[in-house]
mmCIF file of C-alpha atoms in Angstrom:
data_model
loop_
_atom_site.group_PDB
_atom_site.id
_atom_site.type_symbol
_atom_site.label_atom_id
_atom_site.label_comp_id
_atom_site.label_asym_id
_atom_site.label_seq_id
_atom_site.Cartn_x
_atom_site.Cartn_y
_atom_site.Cartn_z
ATOM 1 C CA MET Y 1 78.195 114.423 110.993
ATOM 2 C CA THR Y 2 79.699 117.110 113.195
ATOM 3 C CA THR Y 3 82.881 116.817 115.182
ATOM 4 C CA THR Y 4 81.567 115.024 118.240
ATOM 5 C CA ALA Y 5 80.076 112.182 116.293
ATOM 6 C CA ALA Y 6 83.029 112.039 113.925
ATOM 7 C CA ALA Y 7 85.528 111.698 116.750
ATOM 8 C CA THR Y 8 85.486 107.936 116.472
ATOM 9 C CA ALA Y 9 86.829 108.159 112.919
ATOM 10 C CA SER Y 10 90.519 107.629 112.331
ATOM 11 C CA ALA Y 11 92.476 110.653 111.141
ATOM 12 C CA GLY Y 12 95.058 108.562 109.298
ATOM 13 C CA GLY Y 13 95.692 108.505 105.559
ATOM 14 C CA ALA Y 14 96.634 105.537 103.440
ATOM 15 C CA ALA Y 15 98.489 103.631 106.169
ATOM 16 C CA GLY Y 16 96.573 100.863 107.894
ATOM 17 C CA GLY Y 17 93.321 101.074 105.931
ATOM 18 C CA PRO Y 18 89.799 101.398 107.314
ATOM 19 C CA VAL Y 19 88.538 98.751 109.680
ATOM 20 C CA MET Y 20 84.902 98.387 110.696
ATOM 21 C CA ILE Y 21 84.999 98.060 114.495
ATOM 22 C CA ARG Y 22 81.832 98.061 116.541
ATOM 23 C CA LYS Y 23 82.088 100.300 119.586
ATOM 24 C CA PRO Y 24 79.387 100.891 122.228
ATOM 25 C CA ARG Y 25 79.424 104.617 121.446
ATOM 26 C CA GLN Y 26 78.720 103.973 117.770
ATOM 27 C CA LEU Y 27 75.888 101.600 118.640
ATOM 28 C CA LEU Y 28 74.350 104.173 120.987
ATOM 29 C CA LEU Y 29 74.615 106.854 118.295
ATOM 30 C CA ALA Y 30 72.998 104.495 115.792
ATOM 31 C CA PHE Y 31 70.153 103.745 118.210
ATOM 32 C CA PHE Y 32 69.477 107.381 119.100
ATOM 33 C CA GLY Y 33 69.681 108.367 115.433
ATOM 34 C CA GLU Y 34 67.258 105.674 114.278
ATOM 35 C CA TYR Y 35 64.645 105.705 117.023
ATOM 36 C CA VAL Y 36 64.965 108.811 119.170
ATOM 37 C CA CYS Y 37 66.094 111.887 117.206
ATOM 38 C CA ASP Y 38 62.997 113.704 115.860
ATOM 39 C CA ARG Y 39 60.876 110.627 116.682
ATOM 40 C CA TYR Y 40 60.707 109.939 120.409
ATOM 41 C CA PHE Y 41 60.820 112.968 122.676
ATOM 42 C CA GLN Y 42 60.749 111.392 126.134
ATOM 43 C CA PRO Y 43 63.856 110.524 128.176
ATOM 44 C CA LEU Y 44 64.869 106.894 127.756
ATOM 45 C CA ARG Y 45 65.306 104.809 130.877
ATOM 46 C CA THR Y 46 68.741 103.274 131.367
ATOM 47 C CA SER Y 47 67.152 99.817 131.397
ATOM 48 C CA VAL Y 48 65.904 100.342 127.821
ATOM 49 C CA LEU Y 49 69.373 101.241 126.586
ATOM 50 C CA LEU Y 50 70.931 98.316 128.458
ATOM 51 C CA THR Y 51 68.415 95.904 126.902
ATOM 52 C CA VAL Y 52 69.021 97.142 123.345
ATOM 53 C CA LEU Y 53 72.794 97.015 123.579
ATOM 54 C CA GLU Y 54 72.813 93.734 125.473
ATOM 55 C CA GLY Y 55 71.031 92.283 122.444
ATOM 56 C CA ALA Y 56 73.928 93.680 120.363
ATOM 57 C CA GLY Y 57 76.497 91.949 122.574
ATOM 58 C CA VAL Y 58 77.590 94.905 124.729
ATOM 59 C CA ALA Y 59 78.062 94.498 128.486
ATOM 60 C CA ALA Y 60 76.075 96.743 130.832
ATOM 61 C CA SER Y 61 79.239 98.277 132.291
ATOM 62 C CA ALA Y 62 80.409 99.376 128.838
ATOM 63 C CA VAL Y 63 76.996 100.892 128.090
ATOM 64 C CA ARG Y 64 77.017 102.896 131.336
ATOM 65 C CA THR Y 65 80.573 104.100 130.731
ATOM 66 C CA ASN Y 66 79.742 105.313 127.231
ATOM 67 C CA LEU Y 67 76.544 106.995 128.371
ATOM 68 C CA ASP Y 68 78.608 108.936 130.926
ATOM 69 C CA ARG Y 69 81.048 109.956 128.183
ATOM 70 C CA MET Y 70 78.227 111.085 125.906
ATOM 71 C CA VAL Y 71 76.854 113.240 128.726
ATOM 72 C CA HIS Y 72 80.317 114.708 129.268
ATOM 73 C CA SER Y 73 80.693 115.471 125.536
ATOM 74 C CA GLY Y 74 77.345 117.264 125.419
ATOM 75 C CA LEU Y 75 75.378 114.749 123.364
ATOM 76 C CA LEU Y 76 73.097 113.550 126.157
ATOM 77 C CA GLU Y 77 71.545 114.852 129.369
ATOM 78 C CA ARG Y 78 70.547 112.839 132.426
ATOM 79 C CA ARG Y 79 67.037 112.897 133.821
ATOM 80 C CA ARG Y 80 65.562 111.121 136.832
ATOM 81 C CA LEU Y 81 62.386 109.094 136.261
ATOM 82 C CA GLY Y 82 61.269 107.863 139.657
ATOM 83 C CA ARG Y 83 64.071 105.669 140.962
ATOM 84 C CA GLU Y 84 65.712 105.247 137.577
ATOM 85 C CA ILE Y 85 68.095 107.434 135.592
ATOM 86 C CA ALA Y 86 67.065 108.310 132.049
ATOM 87 C CA PHE Y 87 68.827 109.992 129.139
ATOM 88 C CA GLU Y 88 67.704 112.384 126.423
ATOM 89 C CA LEU Y 89 69.411 114.104 123.516
ATOM 90 C CA THR Y 90 70.710 117.635 123.936
ATOM 91 C CA PRO Y 91 70.169 120.198 121.152
ATOM 92 C CA HIS Y 92 73.784 119.536 120.140
ATOM 93 C CA GLY Y 93 73.150 115.790 120.072
ATOM 94 C CA ILE Y 94 70.099 116.323 117.856
ATOM 95 C CA GLU Y 95 72.174 118.463 115.479
ATOM 96 C CA VAL Y 96 74.877 115.794 115.276
ATOM 97 C CA LEU Y 97 72.419 113.023 114.500
ATOM 98 C CA ARG Y 98 70.406 115.033 111.989
ATOM 99 C CA GLU Y 99 73.563 115.691 110.006
ATOM 100 C CA ALA Y 100 74.563 112.028 110.090
ATOM 101 C CA SER Y 101 71.055 110.993 109.053
ATOM 102 C CA GLY Y 102 71.394 112.957 105.826
ATOM 103 C CA ARG Y 103 74.071 110.594 104.594
ATOM 104 C CA VAL Y 104 72.787 107.424 106.296
ATOM 105 C CA ASN Y 105 69.474 107.779 104.455
ATOM 106 C CA GLY Y 106 70.742 109.640 101.397
ATOM 107 C CA PRO Y 107 70.113 108.359 97.855
ATOM 108 C CA ALA Y 108 73.797 108.418 96.798
ATOM 109 C CA PRO Y 109 76.002 108.019 99.887
ATOM 110 C CA PHE Y 110 79.103 107.016 97.914
ATOM 111 C CA GLU Y 111 78.969 109.685 95.210
ATOM 112 C CA PRO Y 112 80.918 112.960 95.593
ATOM 113 C CA LYS Y 113 78.904 116.163 95.760
ATOM 114 C CA GLY Y 114 79.892 118.337 92.851
ATOM 115 C CA GLU Y 115 82.978 118.260 90.659
ATOM 116 C CA GLY Y 116 86.683 118.634 91.336
ATOM 117 C CA TRP Y 117 88.358 118.574 94.737
ATOM 118 C CA THR Y 118 88.392 120.497 98.005
ATOM 119 C CA LEU Y 119 91.767 121.289 99.598
ATOM 120 C CA VAL Y 120 92.386 122.258 103.218
ATOM 121 C CA THR Y 121 95.447 123.308 105.181
ATOM 122 C CA PHE Y 122 95.430 124.167 108.862
ATOM 123 C CA SER Y 123 97.788 125.166 111.652
ATOM 124 C CA VAL Y 124 96.672 124.539 115.244
ATOM 125 C CA PRO Y 125 99.132 125.170 118.114
ATOM 126 C CA GLU Y 126 100.618 122.192 119.946
ATOM 127 C CA HIS Y 127 98.908 123.101 123.221
ATOM 128 C CA MET Y 128 95.510 122.762 121.469
ATOM 129 C CA ARG Y 129 96.028 119.085 120.721
ATOM 130 C CA THR Y 130 92.435 118.090 121.507
ATOM 131 C CA LEU Y 131 91.108 120.720 119.095
ATOM 132 C CA ARG Y 132 93.501 119.447 116.438
ATOM 133 C CA HIS Y 133 92.172 115.919 116.915
ATOM 134 C CA ARG Y 134 88.588 117.158 116.623
ATOM 135 C CA LEU Y 135 89.455 118.990 113.408
ATOM 136 C CA ARG Y 136 91.141 115.944 111.877
ATOM 137 C CA ALA Y 137 88.178 113.762 112.845
ATOM 138 C CA ALA Y 138 85.723 116.190 111.220
ATOM 139 C CA LEU Y 139 87.813 116.284 108.040
ATOM 140 C CA THR Y 140 88.058 112.489 107.935
ATOM 141 C CA TRP Y 141 84.282 112.078 108.261
ATOM 142 C CA SER Y 142 83.877 114.551 105.389
ATOM 143 C CA GLY Y 143 86.095 112.415 103.128
ATOM 144 C CA PHE Y 144 89.422 114.227 103.519
ATOM 145 C CA ALA Y 145 92.796 112.508 103.510
ATOM 146 C CA LEU Y 146 96.397 113.700 103.607
ATOM 147 C CA VAL Y 147 97.829 114.022 100.112
ATOM 148 C CA ARG Y 148 101.015 115.791 101.283
ATOM 149 C CA ASP Y 149 102.318 116.995 104.636
ATOM 150 C CA GLY Y 150 99.819 119.563 105.870
ATOM 151 C CA LEU Y 151 97.593 119.332 102.761
ATOM 152 C CA TRP Y 152 94.228 117.565 103.017
ATOM 153 C CA ILE Y 153 92.108 116.703 99.984
ATOM 154 C CA ALA Y 154 88.528 115.497 99.518
ATOM 155 C CA PRO Y 155 86.542 114.654 96.396
ATOM 156 C CA GLY Y 156 83.851 117.047 95.246
ATOM 157 C CA GLU Y 157 82.648 120.313 96.737
ATOM 158 C CA VAL Y 158 82.668 119.816 100.490
ATOM 159 C CA ASP Y 159 80.522 122.115 102.626
ATOM 160 C CA LEU Y 160 83.394 122.858 104.979
ATOM 161 C CA ALA Y 161 81.458 125.362 107.071
ATOM 162 C CA ALA Y 162 78.893 122.683 107.913
ATOM 163 C CA ALA Y 163 81.539 120.015 108.466
ATOM 164 C CA MET Y 164 83.387 122.181 110.982
ATOM 165 C CA ASP Y 165 80.405 124.006 112.446
ATOM 166 C CA ALA Y 166 81.023 122.789 116.002
ATOM 167 C CA ILE Y 167 84.765 123.560 115.838
ATOM 168 C CA ILE Y 168 84.859 126.971 114.162
ATOM 169 C CA PRO Y 169 84.154 128.976 117.347
ATOM 170 C CA ASP Y 170 87.166 127.320 119.024
ATOM 171 C CA LEU Y 171 89.640 127.734 116.151
ATOM 172 C CA PRO Y 172 92.260 130.505 116.235
ATOM 173 C CA PRO Y 173 91.617 133.146 113.538
ATOM 174 C CA GLY Y 174 93.170 132.232 110.196
ATOM 175 C CA SER Y 175 94.126 128.716 111.315
ATOM 176 C CA VAL Y 176 92.273 126.996 108.450
ATOM 177 C CA ASN Y 177 92.532 127.732 104.723
ATOM 178 C CA ALA Y 178 90.407 126.000 102.091
ATOM 179 C CA PHE Y 179 90.386 125.981 98.294
ATOM 180 C CA ALA Y 180 88.460 124.448 95.406
ATOM 181 C CA ALA Y 181 90.578 122.700 92.765
ATOM 182 C CA SER Y 182 90.253 120.740 89.539
ATOM 183 C CA GLU Y 183 92.446 118.245 87.716
ATOM 184 C CA LEU Y 184 94.725 119.803 85.086
ATOM 185 C CA PRO Y 185 95.441 118.192 81.693
ATOM 186 C CA GLY Y 186 98.678 116.252 81.832
ATOM 187 C CA PHE Y 187 98.540 115.850 85.612
ATOM 188 C CA PRO Y 188 96.127 112.965 86.263
ATOM 189 C CA MET Y 189 94.922 112.379 89.798
ATOM 190 C CA ASP Y 190 95.102 108.585 89.702
ATOM 191 C CA GLU Y 191 98.392 108.291 91.591
ATOM 192 C CA ALA Y 192 97.461 111.017 94.067
ATOM 193 C CA VAL Y 193 94.195 109.231 94.852
ATOM 194 C CA ARG Y 194 96.007 105.965 95.502
ATOM 195 C CA ALA Y 195 98.600 107.741 97.644
ATOM 196 C CA ALA Y 196 96.081 109.618 99.781
ATOM 197 C CA TRP Y 197 93.516 106.845 100.262
ATOM 198 C CA ASP Y 198 93.910 103.129 100.865
ATOM 199 C CA VAL Y 199 91.615 102.171 98.001
ATOM 200 C CA GLU Y 200 92.020 98.444 98.609
ATOM 201 C CA GLY Y 201 91.278 99.014 102.281
ATOM 202 C CA ILE Y 202 88.058 100.791 101.327
ATOM 203 C CA ARG Y 203 87.147 97.820 99.137
ATOM 204 C CA ARG Y 204 87.776 95.472 102.072
ATOM 205 C CA ALA Y 205 85.443 97.565 104.226
ATOM 206 C CA HIS Y 206 82.679 97.088 101.641
ATOM 207 C CA GLU Y 207 83.416 93.368 101.446
ATOM 208 C CA GLU Y 208 83.326 93.059 105.231
ATOM 209 C CA PHE Y 209 79.956 94.807 105.337
ATOM 210 C CA ALA Y 210 78.637 92.440 102.657
ATOM 211 C CA ALA Y 211 80.007 89.378 104.454
ATOM 212 C CA ARG Y 212 78.235 90.430 107.657
ATOM 213 C CA TRP Y 213 74.862 91.255 106.156
ATOM 214 C CA GLU Y 214 74.301 89.280 102.944
ATOM 215 C CA SER Y 215 73.443 86.148 104.897
ATOM 216 C CA HIS Y 216 70.839 85.892 107.626
ATOM 217 C CA GLY Y 217 73.544 85.074 110.151
ATOM 218 C CA GLU Y 218 73.567 88.660 111.435
ATOM 219 C CA GLY Y 219 69.781 88.839 111.642
ATOM 220 C CA ASP Y 220 68.627 87.702 115.092
ATOM 221 C CA GLU Y 221 64.846 87.426 114.879
ATOM 222 C CA SER Y 222 64.571 87.431 118.666
ATOM 223 C CA HIS Y 223 66.254 90.861 118.888
ATOM 224 C CA PRO Y 224 65.166 92.803 115.765
ATOM 225 C CA LEU Y 225 65.762 96.194 117.383
ATOM 226 C CA SER Y 226 69.312 95.317 118.412
ATOM 227 C CA THR Y 227 69.962 93.791 114.997
ATOM 228 C CA ARG Y 228 68.837 96.928 113.184
ATOM 229 C CA VAL Y 229 71.034 99.032 115.456
ATOM 230 C CA LEU Y 230 73.989 96.791 114.548
ATOM 231 C CA LEU Y 231 73.163 97.235 110.857
ATOM 232 C CA VAL Y 232 73.055 101.042 111.104
ATOM 233 C CA ALA Y 233 76.255 101.143 113.170
ATOM 234 C CA ASP Y 234 78.028 99.023 110.541
ATOM 235 C CA TRP Y 235 76.647 101.282 107.816
ATOM 236 C CA LEU Y 236 77.982 104.362 109.617
ATOM 237 C CA ALA Y 237 81.384 102.678 109.871
ATOM 238 C CA LEU Y 238 81.328 101.995 106.130
ATOM 239 C CA LEU Y 239 80.340 105.598 105.399
ATOM 240 C CA ARG Y 240 83.324 106.748 107.452
ATOM 241 C CA ALA Y 241 85.597 104.348 105.569
ATOM 242 C CA ASP Y 242 84.441 105.375 102.075
ATOM 243 C CA PRO Y 243 85.266 109.018 101.171
ATOM 244 C CA ARG Y 244 83.084 109.081 98.023
ATOM 245 C CA LEU Y 245 85.927 108.886 95.528
ATOM 246 C CA PRO Y 246 84.930 109.542 91.882
ATOM 247 C CA ARG Y 247 84.198 106.310 90.030
ATOM 248 C CA GLN Y 248 86.674 107.034 87.247
ATOM 249 C CA TYR Y 249 89.472 106.311 89.720
ATOM 250 C CA MET Y 250 87.922 103.053 90.934
ATOM 251 C CA ASP Y 251 87.959 99.563 89.445
ATOM 252 C CA ALA Y 252 85.107 98.464 87.188
ATOM 253 C CA ASP Y 253 83.746 96.087 89.855
ATOM 254 C CA TRP Y 254 83.747 98.702 92.643
ATOM 255 C CA PRO Y 255 81.360 97.339 95.332
ATOM 256 C CA ALA Y 256 79.716 100.583 96.547
ATOM 257 C CA ASP Y 257 76.447 100.074 94.654
ATOM 258 C CA ARG Y 258 76.110 96.519 95.986
ATOM 259 C CA SER Y 259 76.663 97.753 99.532
ATOM 260 C CA PHE Y 260 73.994 100.425 99.104
ATOM 261 C CA GLU Y 261 71.444 97.931 97.765
ATOM 262 C CA LEU Y 262 72.242 95.511 100.591
ATOM 263 C CA PHE Y 263 71.834 98.142 103.302
ATOM 264 C CA GLN Y 264 68.500 99.316 101.932
ATOM 265 C CA ARG Y 265 67.194 95.765 101.686
ATOM 266 C CA ARG Y 266 68.207 94.720 105.208
ATOM 267 C CA HIS Y 267 67.134 98.080 106.662
ATOM 268 C CA ARG Y 268 63.626 97.520 105.294
ATOM 269 C CA GLU Y 269 63.619 93.897 106.398
ATOM 270 C CA PHE Y 270 64.105 94.767 110.067
ATOM 271 C CA ALA Y 271 61.986 97.931 110.054
ATOM 272 C CA PHE Y 272 58.608 96.762 111.357
ATOM 273 C CA PRO Y 273 59.839 94.130 113.849
ATOM 274 C CA ALA Y 274 62.296 96.665 115.276
ATOM 275 C CA VAL Y 275 59.648 99.378 115.688
ATOM 276 C CA ARG Y 276 57.399 96.886 117.451
ATOM 277 C CA ASP Y 277 60.316 95.899 119.701
ATOM 278 C CA PHE Y 278 61.044 99.543 120.507
ATOM 279 C CA ALA Y 279 57.384 100.256 121.319
ATOM 280 C CA ASN Y 280 57.281 97.302 123.703
ATOM 281 C CA LEU Y 281 60.430 98.463 125.477
ATOM 282 C CA VAL Y 282 59.380 102.065 125.999
ATOM 283 C CA GLY Y 283 55.722 101.244 126.630
#
């Protein structure tokens, strides 16, 4: 996911741990990613978006506020359909959601890509604080964490150019340096992994996802579209929380595979009722 969509991710390291919090913006991104991007090419009436998110427990005022913010950030554009305002994805919004979709629907969302580690250092001036926040958010979405002051690390071979695509034009020349690295004999990474990432916090995020979706308590048959949007939003939150750490540093009962199986099963379960619900709303 590019910087705009990653901006909801925390840029912190081990302190605090990941927490899966549902925000209207994340639910809107989940909805547009599942049902609009590369699927439905007409502007969506505001009433449709209000209905979907109302079924997910979000007040109309919060939906309108977040739609305005997504227009301001360049993800959406307004259109007028008769007396009603409608919204459609911008080219930038489509790019953001396509990138996110690659991991949402990927076959191994919790496995690192490639071997070794990717290291990043950066220096962004104080007066460019917003750009610095965008950069940290993009790194966090890509699995990076602070291992030392000013040194970020991520498992595997991260495609940094793609991760920072939306930020690179705004960065001062030479402000970011990146390196590939591997573990050296006699210097195991176990302690560094535990220092950089809150491994137990990541486990709790998986357990929270399982607690929400293993039972049918989260599945509201009267609002299948809203329920599927909630599922995808929770999945995105879990993907942000889990940086794809190599399994050799995890406990034997690491819950990532169970989470993946659970998401696939519930995603299929709500598929046809949700599509029918969407067709009725936009029809």
